Coordinates of C-alpha atoms (C1' of nucleotides) in Angstrom, one line a residue:
Chain A
M1 CA 9.0 -0.4 36.2
P2 CA 8.0 2.5 38.5
T3 CA 4.5 1.3 38.0
D4 CA 4.7 -0.8 41.1
D5 CA 6.9 1.7 43.1
G6 CA 5.1 2.6 46.3
S7 CA 7.0 5.9 46.8
P8 CA 7.0 7.7 43.4
A9 CA 7.5 11.2 44.6
G10 CA 10.2 10.3 47.2
E11 CA 8.8 11.4 50.5
S12 CA 9.7 8.2 52.3
G13 CA 12.6 8.2 54.8
A14 CA 15.1 6.6 52.4
P15 CA 17.8 9.2 51.5
R16 CA 17.1 8.6 47.8
L17 CA 19.9 7.3 45.6
G18 CA 20.6 8.1 42.0
R19 CA 18.7 10.4 39.7
R20 CA 15.1 11.3 40.9
P21 CA 12.1 10.4 38.8
S22 CA 11.1 13.5 36.8
T23 CA 7.4 12.9 37.2
T24 CA 4.8 10.6 38.8
Q25 CA 2.2 8.2 37.7
A26 CA -0.5 10.5 39.1
E27 CA 0.9 13.5 37.2
L28 CA 1.0 11.6 33.9
S29 CA -2.5 10.2 34.5
H30 CA -3.8 13.7 35.1
V31 CA -2.2 15.1 32.0
A32 CA -3.5 12.3 29.9
L33 CA -7.1 12.5 31.2
T34 CA -7.1 16.1 30.3
L35 CA -6.0 15.4 26.8
F36 CA -8.5 12.6 26.5
A37 CA -11.3 15.0 27.5
E38 CA -10.1 17.5 24.8
R39 CA -9.4 15.3 21.8
G40 CA -10.7 11.9 22.8
F41 CA -8.8 8.7 23.7
D42 CA -8.1 7.5 20.2
D43 CA -6.9 10.8 18.8
T44 CA -4.4 11.3 21.6
T45 CA -1.1 9.6 21.0
V46 CA 1.4 8.5 23.6
E47 CA 3.7 11.0 22.1
D48 CA 1.2 13.8 22.7
I49 CA 1.0 12.8 26.4
A50 CA 4.7 12.5 26.8
A51 CA 5.2 15.9 25.2
A52 CA 2.5 17.5 27.3
A53 CA 4.2 16.0 30.4
G54 CA 7.6 17.1 29.3
I55 CA 9.1 13.6 29.1
G56 CA 10.2 11.4 26.3
R57 CA 8.0 8.8 24.7
R58 CA 10.3 6.0 25.9
T59 CA 10.1 7.3 29.5
F60 CA 6.4 7.2 29.4
F61 CA 6.4 3.5 29.1
R62 CA 8.5 3.3 32.3
Y63 CA 5.6 4.8 34.2
F64 CA 2.7 2.9 32.5
A65 CA 2.9 -0.4 30.8
S66 CA 0.4 0.7 28.2
K67 CA -1.7 3.7 27.2
N68 CA -4.7 1.7 28.4
D69 CA -3.5 1.7 31.9
L70 CA -3.6 5.5 32.2
P71 CA -7.1 5.9 33.5
W72 CA -6.7 3.2 36.1
G73 CA -4.3 4.9 38.5
D74 CA -3.2 2.7 41.3
F75 CA -5.8 0.0 41.1
E76 CA -3.7 -2.5 43.0
A77 CA -3.8 -0.2 46.1
Q78 CA -7.6 -0.1 45.9
L79 CA -7.7 -3.9 45.7
D80 CA -5.6 -4.1 48.8
G81 CA -8.1 -1.9 50.5
M82 CA -10.9 -4.2 49.6
R83 CA -9.0 -7.3 50.7
H84 CA -8.4 -5.6 54.0
H85 CA -12.0 -4.6 54.4
L86 CA -13.1 -8.1 53.7
D87 CA -10.7 -9.5 56.2
G88 CA -12.0 -7.2 58.9
L89 CA -15.6 -8.4 58.6
P90 CA -17.0 -10.7 61.3
D91 CA -17.1 -14.4 60.5
D92 CA -20.7 -14.8 61.5
L93 CA -21.9 -12.3 58.9
P94 CA -23.4 -14.4 56.0
L95 CA -21.1 -14.7 53.1
M96 CA -23.5 -12.9 50.7
D97 CA -24.0 -10.0 53.1
A98 CA -20.3 -9.7 53.5
V99 CA -19.5 -9.7 49.8
C100 CA -22.3 -7.2 49.1
A101 CA -21.1 -4.9 51.8
A102 CA -17.6 -5.0 50.4
V103 CA -18.8 -4.3 46.9
I104 CA -20.7 -1.3 48.1
E105 CA -17.9 -0.1 50.2
F106 CA -15.4 -0.5 47.4
N107 CA -17.5 1.8 45.2
R108 CA -18.2 4.5 47.8
I109 CA -16.8 7.7 46.4
P110 CA -16.5 11.0 48.2
P111 CA -18.9 13.6 46.8
E112 CA -16.2 16.0 45.7
E113 CA -14.6 13.3 43.5
V114 CA -17.8 12.2 41.8
P115 CA -17.4 14.3 38.6
W116 CA -13.8 13.2 38.2
H117 CA -14.7 9.5 38.8
R118 CA -17.6 9.8 36.4
Q119 CA -15.3 11.0 33.6
R120 CA -12.9 8.2 34.3
M121 CA -15.6 5.6 34.2
R122 CA -17.2 7.0 31.2
L123 CA -13.9 6.6 29.4
L124 CA -13.3 3.1 30.8
L125 CA -16.7 1.8 29.8
G126 CA -17.2 3.9 26.7
V127 CA -14.0 3.5 24.7
P128 CA -13.9 0.0 23.2
A129 CA -10.1 -0.3 23.6
L130 CA -10.4 0.6 27.3
L131 CA -13.4 -1.6 27.9
A132 CA -11.5 -4.5 26.5
H133 CA -8.5 -3.8 28.6
S134 CA -10.6 -3.4 31.7
T135 CA -11.3 -7.1 31.6
L136 CA -7.8 -7.8 32.7
K137 CA -8.2 -5.4 35.6
F138 CA -11.5 -6.8 36.6
Q139 CA -9.9 -10.2 36.7
A140 CA -7.8 -9.1 39.6
W141 CA -10.9 -7.7 41.3
R142 CA -12.7 -11.0 40.9
D143 CA -9.8 -12.8 42.4
V144 CA -10.1 -10.8 45.5
V145 CA -13.8 -11.7 45.9
A146 CA -13.2 -15.3 44.9
E147 CA -10.4 -15.7 47.4
Y148 CA -12.5 -14.4 50.3
A149 CA -15.5 -16.6 49.2
G150 CA -13.3 -19.6 48.9
R151 CA -11.9 -19.1 52.4
R152 CA -15.3 -18.7 53.9
L153 CA -16.7 -21.7 52.1
G154 CA -13.7 -23.9 52.7
V155 CA -13.1 -24.6 49.1
P156 CA -10.4 -23.5 46.6
A157 CA -10.8 -20.0 45.3
G158 CA -10.6 -21.4 41.8
S159 CA -13.6 -23.7 42.2
L160 CA -17.0 -23.0 40.8
E161 CA -18.8 -21.4 43.6
P162 CA -16.4 -18.6 44.5
Q163 CA -15.7 -17.9 40.8
A164 CA -19.4 -17.7 39.9
L165 CA -20.0 -15.5 42.9
A166 CA -17.2 -13.2 41.9
W167 CA -18.4 -13.0 38.3
T168 CA -21.9 -12.2 39.5
M169 CA -20.7 -9.5 41.8
L170 CA -18.7 -7.9 39.0
G171 CA -21.7 -8.0 36.7
I172 CA -23.9 -6.4 39.3
A173 CA -21.4 -3.7 39.9
L174 CA -20.9 -2.9 36.3
S175 CA -24.6 -2.8 35.4
A176 CA -25.0 -0.3 38.3
Y177 CA -22.2 1.7 36.9
E178 CA -23.8 1.8 33.5
Q179 CA -27.0 3.2 35.0
W180 CA -24.9 5.7 37.0
L181 CA -23.2 7.0 33.8
V182 CA -26.5 7.4 32.0
H183 CA -28.4 9.1 34.8
E184 CA -26.5 12.2 35.8
D185 CA -28.2 12.6 39.1
A186 CA -28.2 9.0 40.3
D187 CA -26.4 7.8 43.4
L188 CA -24.0 4.9 42.8
T189 CA -24.5 3.3 46.2
E190 CA -28.3 3.3 45.8
L191 CA -28.0 1.8 42.4
L192 CA -25.7 -1.0 43.7
E193 CA -28.1 -1.8 46.6
S194 CA -31.0 -1.8 44.2
A195 CA -29.2 -4.1 41.7
L196 CA -28.2 -6.5 44.5
R197 CA -31.7 -6.6 45.9
M198 CA -33.1 -7.3 42.5
L199 CA -30.8 -10.3 42.0
G200 CA -31.9 -11.7 45.3
E201 CA -35.6 -11.4 44.5
R202 CA -35.3 -12.7 41.1
F203 CA -33.4 -15.8 42.0
A204 CA -35.5 -16.6 45.1
S205 CA -38.3 -17.6 42.7
Chain B
M1 CA -15.7 -6.6 3.7
P2 CA -16.3 -10.3 3.2
T3 CA -16.5 -10.6 7.0
D4 CA -20.3 -10.1 6.9
D5 CA -20.8 -11.9 3.6
G6 CA -23.2 -14.7 4.2
S7 CA -22.1 -16.6 1.1
P8 CA -18.3 -16.7 1.2
A9 CA -17.9 -19.7 -1.1
G10 CA -20.5 -18.6 -3.6
E11 CA -23.2 -21.3 -3.3
S12 CA -26.1 -18.9 -3.2
G13 CA -28.3 -18.4 -6.3
A14 CA -26.7 -15.1 -7.4
P15 CA -24.7 -15.8 -10.5
R16 CA -21.6 -14.3 -8.9
L17 CA -20.0 -11.2 -10.5
G18 CA -16.4 -10.2 -10.6
R19 CA -13.4 -12.1 -9.3
R20 CA -14.2 -14.8 -6.7
P21 CA -12.7 -14.7 -3.2
S22 CA -9.6 -16.9 -3.0
T23 CA -10.4 -18.2 0.4
T24 CA -13.0 -18.1 3.2
Q25 CA -13.2 -17.0 6.8
A26 CA -13.5 -20.6 8.0
E27 CA -10.4 -21.6 6.0
L28 CA -8.4 -18.8 7.4
S29 CA -9.6 -19.5 10.9
H30 CA -8.6 -23.1 10.6
V31 CA -5.1 -22.3 9.3
A32 CA -4.7 -19.8 12.1
L33 CA -5.8 -22.0 14.9
T34 CA -3.4 -24.6 13.8
L35 CA -0.5 -22.1 13.9
F36 CA -1.6 -20.9 17.3
A37 CA -1.5 -24.4 18.6
E38 CA 2.0 -24.8 17.3
R39 CA 3.7 -21.6 18.1
G40 CA 1.2 -19.8 20.4
F41 CA -0.9 -16.8 19.7
D42 CA 1.6 -14.1 20.4
D43 CA 4.4 -15.7 18.4
T44 CA 2.2 -16.0 15.3
T45 CA 2.1 -12.9 13.2
V46 CA -0.6 -12.0 10.8
E47 CA 2.0 -12.3 8.0
D48 CA 2.6 -15.9 9.1
I49 CA -1.1 -16.7 8.8
A50 CA -1.5 -15.0 5.5
A51 CA 1.5 -16.8 4.1
A52 CA 0.3 -20.2 5.4
A53 CA -3.1 -19.5 3.7
G54 CA -1.4 -18.3 0.5
I55 CA -2.8 -14.8 0.5
G56 CA -1.4 -11.4 1.1
R57 CA -1.2 -9.7 4.4
R58 CA -3.5 -6.9 3.1
T59 CA -6.0 -9.4 2.0
F60 CA -6.2 -11.1 5.4
F61 CA -7.6 -7.9 6.8
R62 CA -10.5 -8.1 4.3
Y63 CA -11.6 -11.4 5.9
F64 CA -11.0 -10.5 9.5
A65 CA -11.1 -7.1 11.1
S66 CA -8.4 -8.1 13.5
K67 CA -6.1 -10.9 14.5
N68 CA -8.2 -11.2 17.7
D69 CA -11.3 -12.1 15.7
L70 CA -9.8 -15.3 14.3
P71 CA -10.9 -17.7 17.0
W72 CA -14.5 -16.4 17.0
G73 CA -15.7 -17.6 13.7
D74 CA -19.2 -16.4 12.9
F75 CA -20.3 -15.4 16.4
E76 CA -23.1 -13.2 15.0
A77 CA -24.8 -16.3 13.5
Q78 CA -24.7 -18.0 16.9
L79 CA -26.2 -14.9 18.5
D80 CA -29.0 -15.0 16.0
G81 CA -29.6 -18.6 17.0
M82 CA -30.0 -17.7 20.6
R83 CA -32.3 -14.8 19.8
H84 CA -34.4 -17.2 17.8
H85 CA -34.4 -19.8 20.5
L86 CA -35.5 -17.2 23.1
D87 CA -38.3 -16.0 20.9
G88 CA -39.6 -19.5 20.6
L89 CA -40.0 -20.0 24.3
P90 CA -43.5 -19.9 25.8
D91 CA -44.5 -16.7 27.5
D92 CA -45.7 -18.4 30.7
L93 CA -42.2 -19.8 31.4
P94 CA -40.8 -17.8 34.2
L95 CA -38.1 -15.3 33.0
M96 CA -35.3 -16.9 34.9
D97 CA -36.1 -20.4 33.7
A98 CA -36.2 -19.1 30.1
V99 CA -32.9 -17.4 30.3
C100 CA -31.3 -20.3 32.1
A101 CA -32.6 -22.6 29.4
A102 CA -31.2 -20.4 26.7
V103 CA -27.8 -20.2 28.3
I104 CA -27.6 -23.9 28.5
E105 CA -28.9 -24.4 25.0
F106 CA -26.5 -21.8 23.6
N107 CA -23.6 -23.7 25.1
R108 CA -24.6 -27.2 24.1
I109 CA -21.9 -28.6 21.8
P110 CA -22.0 -31.8 19.8
P111 CA -19.6 -34.5 21.3
E112 CA -17.4 -34.6 18.2
E113 CA -16.7 -30.9 18.4
V114 CA -15.8 -30.9 22.1
P115 CA -12.0 -31.1 21.7
W116 CA -12.0 -28.4 19.0
H117 CA -14.2 -26.1 21.1
R118 CA -12.0 -26.7 24.1
Q119 CA -9.0 -25.5 22.3
R120 CA -10.8 -22.5 21.0
M121 CA -12.0 -21.6 24.5
R122 CA -8.7 -22.3 26.1
L123 CA -7.2 -19.7 23.7
L124 CA -10.0 -17.1 24.2
L125 CA -9.9 -17.3 28.0
G126 CA -6.1 -18.0 28.4
V127 CA -4.4 -15.4 26.1
P128 CA -4.7 -12.0 27.7
A129 CA -5.1 -10.2 24.4
L130 CA -7.9 -12.5 23.4
L131 CA -9.6 -12.4 26.8
A132 CA -9.6 -8.6 26.6
H133 CA -11.0 -8.6 23.2
S134 CA -13.7 -11.1 24.1
T135 CA -15.3 -8.5 26.3
L136 CA -16.5 -6.8 23.1
K137 CA -18.0 -10.0 21.8
F138 CA -19.7 -10.8 25.1
Q139 CA -21.2 -7.4 25.1
A140 CA -23.2 -8.4 22.0
W141 CA -24.2 -11.6 23.8
R142 CA -25.4 -9.7 26.9
D143 CA -27.4 -7.5 24.6
V144 CA -29.3 -10.5 23.4
V145 CA -30.1 -11.6 26.9
A146 CA -31.0 -8.0 28.1
E147 CA -33.3 -7.4 25.2
Y148 CA -35.3 -10.5 25.9
A149 CA -35.4 -9.8 29.6
G150 CA -36.4 -6.2 28.9
R151 CA -39.3 -7.3 26.6
R152 CA -40.5 -9.8 29.2
L153 CA -40.3 -7.3 32.0
G154 CA -41.8 -4.5 30.0
V155 CA -38.8 -2.2 30.6
P156 CA -36.1 -0.9 28.3
A157 CA -33.3 -3.4 27.7
G158 CA -30.8 -0.8 28.9
S159 CA -32.3 -0.5 32.3
L160 CA -30.9 -1.9 35.5
E161 CA -32.8 -5.2 35.7
P162 CA -32.2 -6.6 32.3
Q163 CA -28.6 -5.4 32.3
A164 CA -27.8 -6.9 35.7
L165 CA -29.4 -10.2 34.7
A166 CA -27.4 -10.4 31.5
W167 CA -24.2 -9.6 33.3
T168 CA -25.0 -12.3 35.9
M169 CA -25.7 -14.9 33.2
L170 CA -22.5 -14.1 31.4
G171 CA -20.6 -14.5 34.7
I172 CA -22.2 -17.8 35.4
A173 CA -21.4 -19.1 32.0
L174 CA -17.8 -18.0 32.1
S175 CA -17.1 -19.5 35.5
A176 CA -18.6 -22.7 34.2
Y177 CA -16.3 -22.5 31.2
E178 CA -13.3 -22.0 33.4
Q179 CA -14.1 -25.2 35.3
W180 CA -14.7 -27.0 32.1
L181 CA -11.2 -26.0 30.8
V182 CA -9.5 -27.1 34.0
H183 CA -11.3 -30.5 34.4
E184 CA -10.7 -32.4 31.2
D185 CA -13.5 -34.9 31.8
A186 CA -16.2 -32.4 32.9
D187 CA -19.5 -31.9 31.1
L188 CA -20.2 -28.3 30.2
T189 CA -24.0 -28.6 30.5
E190 CA -23.7 -30.1 33.9
L191 CA -21.4 -27.4 35.1
L192 CA -23.7 -24.7 33.8
E193 CA -26.7 -26.3 35.6
S194 CA -24.7 -26.6 38.7
A195 CA -23.5 -23.0 38.6
L196 CA -27.0 -21.7 38.0
R197 CA -28.4 -23.8 40.9
M198 CA -25.7 -22.5 43.2
L199 CA -26.6 -18.9 42.4
G200 CA -30.3 -19.5 43.2
E201 CA -29.5 -21.2 46.5
R202 CA -27.0 -18.7 47.6
F203 CA -29.2 -15.7 46.9
A204 CA -32.3 -17.2 48.3
S205 CA -30.8 -16.8 51.8
Chain C
dA1 C1' 37.1 14.7 41.8
dT2 C1' 35.6 9.8 41.7
dA3 C1' 32.6 6.0 42.0
dC4 C1' 28.2 4.2 42.2
dT5 C1' 23.2 4.2 41.4
dA6 C1' 19.1 5.1 39.1
dA7 C1' 16.2 7.6 35.7
dT8 C1' 16.2 9.6 31.1
dG9 C1' 15.4 9.5 26.3
dG10 C1' 17.1 8.8 21.6
dC11 C1' 17.3 5.1 18.1
dA12 C1' 16.1 1.3 15.7
dC13 C1' 13.0 -2.2 15.4
dC14 C1' 8.6 -5.3 15.5
dC15 C1' 3.9 -5.8 14.7
dA16 C1' -1.2 -4.6 14.0
dG17 C1' -4.1 -2.1 11.3
dT18 C1' -5.4 1.4 7.3
dG19 C1' -5.7 4.2 2.9
dC20 C1' -4.6 4.2 -1.7
dC21 C1' -4.3 2.3 -6.1
dG22 C1' -3.0 -0.4 -9.8
dA23 C1' -3.2 -5.3 -11.3
dA24 C1' -5.6 -9.7 -11.7
dT25 C1' -9.8 -12.4 -12.4
dG26 C1' -14.1 -13.4 -13.5
dG27 C1' -18.9 -12.8 -16.0
dA28 C1' -21.7 -10.4 -19.5
dA29 C1' -22.6 -7.7 -23.6
dG30 C1' -21.0 -6.4 -28.3
Chain D
dC1 C1' -12.9 -12.9 -29.6
dT2 C1' -13.0 -8.3 -27.7
dT3 C1' -14.7 -4.9 -24.7
dC4 C1' -16.7 -3.5 -20.5
dC5 C1' -17.6 -3.8 -15.8
dA6 C1' -17.6 -5.6 -11.1
dT7 C1' -15.0 -7.4 -7.6
dT8 C1' -11.1 -9.1 -5.3
dC9 C1' -6.2 -9.1 -4.6
dG10 C1' -2.0 -7.4 -2.8
dG11 C1' 1.9 -4.3 -2.9
dC12 C1' 3.4 0.1 -0.8
dA13 C1' 3.7 3.5 2.4
dC14 C1' 2.3 5.2 6.7
dT15 C1' 0.5 5.6 11.7
dG16 C1' 0.8 4.2 16.3
dG17 C1' 1.6 1.1 20.4
dG18 C1' 5.3 -1.3 22.6
dT19 C1' 10.3 -3.1 23.4
dG20 C1' 15.5 -3.8 23.6
dC21 C1' 19.7 -1.4 23.7
dC22 C1' 22.7 1.9 25.4
dA23 C1' 24.8 6.3 26.0
dT24 C1' 23.7 10.3 28.9
dT25 C1' 22.2 12.8 32.9
dA26 C1' 21.4 13.8 37.7
dG27 C1' 21.7 12.6 41.9
dT28 C1' 24.3 10.4 46.6
dA29 C1' 28.3 8.7 49.1
dT30 C1' 33.6 8.5 49.8

DNA sequence: ATACTAATGGCACCCAGTGCCGAATGGAAG
DNA sequence: CTTCCATTCGGCACTGGGTGCCATTAGTAT
């Protein structure tokens, strides 16, 4: 499963042994997203993608576990980034502030990548099959938040408080994303901050 | 599509015309849940279920749009119930209190149905394929909450506030469910109240 | 050249889901 | 009882995602 291979293109020092991979996850992802934009997700078969990338259908499934994983790229790496960011926050920062900061930071995207990311998210949240599949990815995201919260609160990550907090954060982030997709000119960071602020005000009744 | 037929067994006044359905959604659902409990969801094929129910594979798909829908029963009817309950709440009840009350009411289950419901939810939240599919069902649930909140706030249901609120409520409910599934003796209503209280306290920092 | 390693991709297979269409089952009209 | 009609049933063939198996290919090391 090259899906979890950290060195897909083979730049690392290791002299490389055996036949080299003929493509990369990123390459496949790119090819696929292009096809999706042209014909739509459902009308693009795995065979189409494999053909467009010049590999066999069977080989495709060695790079991605499923067609649904294509738009996600290397999500695990991003999660590691968030974990790292959370660990670097000072302990005297209130838990909520820390988590909010992490959510905002996690979703900060460089201006030049905005159109690209928009298209990706429009797919993920707009295509039912992808939206459904995304739940499994978001579960991993929630785990990151819950583990941090659990550590800070001195309770198991699986207990109610961390879990509820993680779910809430996911909800806030996704509703901000929905707004972002609808309003072409909106700024994601501002939407996130606004949504977080709203929640605080509404609950502090 | 008998899936949205309100009178599956034919008790309504209409004299019935043409051949009568040979089974019902509820019957199929029951048969399937039994098989799932025995062999597990993934190891039970639609053909198995159809055979156990004494119908053809093709006919199965006239009662349920997908294998994933089996554990859900008539979710739409329950949503109607929640809509109705929300509409009946007094207008001077603060929005948050109203929504919290509705969430708790929606998830109140008669004691005799607890074991059954536990098994259903254990499936829905434990089997990846079902968890993914559930996102689509929860979307409808969120819409109910968001529409009420939008009406109360005088803004479109699709705007940030109602959406964020609906997401948050879903998150709270699901984290309470997770606890409920882990702790055999826990009371769902208490868990929900506890989770909602927690959120209020944490955000009122 | 040989041996070893790793990726490729064809083939057959399973399963979910769908379109098509004739057969079965009922009530109502003659 | 027969005819007509509405509705469901279910077989058949097909698409498309995903997997196990295994021979083939393309590299490195000796």
